[in-house]
CSV table of C-alpha atoms in Angstrom, one decimal:
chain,number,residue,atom,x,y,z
A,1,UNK,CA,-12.5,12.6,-8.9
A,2,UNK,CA,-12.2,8.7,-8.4
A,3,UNK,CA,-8.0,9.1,-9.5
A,4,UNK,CA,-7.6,10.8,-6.3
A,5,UNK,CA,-9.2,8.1,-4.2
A,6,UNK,CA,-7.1,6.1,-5.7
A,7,UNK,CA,-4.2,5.5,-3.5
A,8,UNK,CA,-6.3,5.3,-0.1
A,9,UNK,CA,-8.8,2.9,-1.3
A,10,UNK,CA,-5.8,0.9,-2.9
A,11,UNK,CA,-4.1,0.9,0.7
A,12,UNK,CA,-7.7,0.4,2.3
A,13,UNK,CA,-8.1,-3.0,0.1
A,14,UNK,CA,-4.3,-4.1,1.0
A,15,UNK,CA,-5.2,-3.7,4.7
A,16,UNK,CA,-8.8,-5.6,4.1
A,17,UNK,CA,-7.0,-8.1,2.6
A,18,UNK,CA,-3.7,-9.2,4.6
A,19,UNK,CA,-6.8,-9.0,7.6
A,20,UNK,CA,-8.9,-11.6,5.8
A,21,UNK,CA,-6.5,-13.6,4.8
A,22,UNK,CA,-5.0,-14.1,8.8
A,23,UNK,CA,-8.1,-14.4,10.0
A,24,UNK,CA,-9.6,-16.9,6.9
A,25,UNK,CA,-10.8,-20.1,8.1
A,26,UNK,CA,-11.3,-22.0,4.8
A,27,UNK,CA,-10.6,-21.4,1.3
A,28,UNK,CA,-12.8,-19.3,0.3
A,29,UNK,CA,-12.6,-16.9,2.8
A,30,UNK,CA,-8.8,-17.4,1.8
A,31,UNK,CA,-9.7,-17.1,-1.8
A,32,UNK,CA,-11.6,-13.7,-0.9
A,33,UNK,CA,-8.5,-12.1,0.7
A,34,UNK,CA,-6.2,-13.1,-1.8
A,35,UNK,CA,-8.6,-11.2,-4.3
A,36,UNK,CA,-8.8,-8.1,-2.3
A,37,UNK,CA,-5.3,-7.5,-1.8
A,38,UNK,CA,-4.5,-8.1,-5.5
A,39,UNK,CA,-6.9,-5.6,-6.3
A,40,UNK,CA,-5.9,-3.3,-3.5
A,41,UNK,CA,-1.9,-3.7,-4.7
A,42,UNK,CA,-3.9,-3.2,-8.5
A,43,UNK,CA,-4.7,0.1,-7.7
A,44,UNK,CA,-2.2,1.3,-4.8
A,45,UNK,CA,1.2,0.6,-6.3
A,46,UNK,CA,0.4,2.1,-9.9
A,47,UNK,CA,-0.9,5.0,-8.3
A,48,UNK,CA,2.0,5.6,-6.1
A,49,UNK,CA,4.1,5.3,-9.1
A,50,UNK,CA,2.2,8.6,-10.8
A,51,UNK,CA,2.5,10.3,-7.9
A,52,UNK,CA,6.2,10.0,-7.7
A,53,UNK,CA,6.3,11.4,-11.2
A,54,UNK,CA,4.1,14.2,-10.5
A,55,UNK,CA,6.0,14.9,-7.2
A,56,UNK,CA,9.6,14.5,-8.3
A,57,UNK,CA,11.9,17.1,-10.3
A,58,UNK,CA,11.0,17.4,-13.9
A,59,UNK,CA,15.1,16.3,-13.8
A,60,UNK,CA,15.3,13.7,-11.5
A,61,UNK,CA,12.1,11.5,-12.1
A,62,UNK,CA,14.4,8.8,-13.2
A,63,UNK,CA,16.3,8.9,-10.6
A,64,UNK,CA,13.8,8.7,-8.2
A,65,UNK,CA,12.2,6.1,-10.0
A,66,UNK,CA,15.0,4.1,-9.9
A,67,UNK,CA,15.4,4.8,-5.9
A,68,UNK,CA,11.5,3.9,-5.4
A,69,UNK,CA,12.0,0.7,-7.4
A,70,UNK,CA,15.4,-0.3,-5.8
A,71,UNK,CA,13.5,0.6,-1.9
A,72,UNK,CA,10.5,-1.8,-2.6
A,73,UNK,CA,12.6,-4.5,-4.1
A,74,UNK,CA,14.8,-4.3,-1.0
A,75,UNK,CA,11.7,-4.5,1.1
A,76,UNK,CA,10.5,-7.0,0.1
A,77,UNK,CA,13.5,-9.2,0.4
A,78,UNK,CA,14.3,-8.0,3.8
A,79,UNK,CA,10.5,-8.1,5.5
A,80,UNK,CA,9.7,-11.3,5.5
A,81,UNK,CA,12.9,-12.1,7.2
A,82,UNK,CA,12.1,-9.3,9.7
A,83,UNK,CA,8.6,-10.6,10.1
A,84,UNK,CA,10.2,-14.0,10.7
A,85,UNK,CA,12.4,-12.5,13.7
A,86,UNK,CA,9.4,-11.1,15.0
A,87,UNK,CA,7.1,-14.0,15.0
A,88,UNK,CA,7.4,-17.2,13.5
A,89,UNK,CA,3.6,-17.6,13.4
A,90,UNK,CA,2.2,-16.6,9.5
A,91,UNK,CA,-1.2,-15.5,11.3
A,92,UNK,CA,0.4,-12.9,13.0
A,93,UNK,CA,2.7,-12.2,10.2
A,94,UNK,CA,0.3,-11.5,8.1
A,95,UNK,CA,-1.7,-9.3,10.7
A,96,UNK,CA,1.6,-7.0,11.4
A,97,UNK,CA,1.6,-6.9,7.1
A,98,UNK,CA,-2.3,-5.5,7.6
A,99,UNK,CA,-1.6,-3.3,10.4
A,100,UNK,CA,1.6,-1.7,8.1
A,101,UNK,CA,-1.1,-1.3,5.5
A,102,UNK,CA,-3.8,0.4,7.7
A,103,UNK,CA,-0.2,2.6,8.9
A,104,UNK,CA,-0.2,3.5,4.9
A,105,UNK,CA,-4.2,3.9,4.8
A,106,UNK,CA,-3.8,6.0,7.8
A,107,UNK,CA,-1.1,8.0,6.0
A,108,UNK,CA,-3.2,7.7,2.0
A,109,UNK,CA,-6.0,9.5,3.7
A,110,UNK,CA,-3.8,12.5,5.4
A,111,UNK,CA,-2.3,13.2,2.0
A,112,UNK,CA,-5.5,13.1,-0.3
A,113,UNK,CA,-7.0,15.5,2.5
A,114,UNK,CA,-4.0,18.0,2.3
A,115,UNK,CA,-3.9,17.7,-1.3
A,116,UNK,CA,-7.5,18.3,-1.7
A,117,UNK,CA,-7.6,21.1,1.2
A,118,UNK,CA,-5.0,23.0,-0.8
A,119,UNK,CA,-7.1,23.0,-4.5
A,120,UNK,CA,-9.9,24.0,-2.5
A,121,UNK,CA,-8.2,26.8,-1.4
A,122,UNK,CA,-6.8,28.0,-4.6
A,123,UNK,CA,-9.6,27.7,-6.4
C-alpha cells in the first residue's frame, strides 16, 4: 500500500532536499531542492499527524495533538538558534538539517518494517 510508504519517502525527500539545497551551486539546482523538500514535508508531516491519531488513546488524541503541535512549534523556534551556536555557516546548517532528516528516514523505515513485520504475522 503506497499510505504506508508514506512517512519514509516523506522523510527520504526532506533529507534529498536540505542535501541539494547545501550543496546547490545555482538556482536551479536551488530551485530543485526547495521543490523536493516541500514535497517531502507535503507528504511526511500530514502523515505523521495520522499516525499520532491512530497511535494515541481514543481519549487523549487531543491532547496529544496539542503536545505534537506545541513540540514542533517549539522546535522550530529553538533550532535555528541551536544550529546558529553550532555553526554560523548556512551550508553546514543546512547539511546538519539533512543529516537530522536521514536520522528520521533512518528511523521512518525501522517503523514501516515493524509495522509491516507484525500484519504479516497476524495475517
Amino acid at each position: 500500500k503506497l499510505h504506508d510508504k508514506i512517512f519514509p519517502l516523506g522523510f527520504a525527500l526532506v533529507a534529498i532536499g536540505f542535501f541539494i539545497i547545501a550543496l546547490a551551486g545555482n538556482f536551479i539546482m536551488l530551485s530543485i531542492g526547495c521543490l523536493i523538500l516541500g514535497i517531502g514535508f507535503g507528504l511526511g508531516v500530514p502523515y505523521m499527524y495520522n499516525w499520532l491519531d491512530w497511535s494515541a488513546p481514543a481519549n487523549s488524541v487531543n491532547l496529544a495533538t496539542t503536545i505534537v503541535l506545541v513540540l514542533v512549534n517549539v522546535g522550530c523556534a529553538i533550532s535555528p538558534m541551536i544550529i546558529n551556536a553550532v555553526t554560523p555557516s548556512a551550508k553546514m546548517g543546512l547539511l546538519i538539517s539533512a543529516i537530522f532528516f536521514a536520522c528520521f528516514l533512518v528511523y521512518a523505515i525501522i517503523h514501516y518494517l515493524r509495522v509491516h513485520k507484525k500484519q504479516s504475522a497476524t495475517a
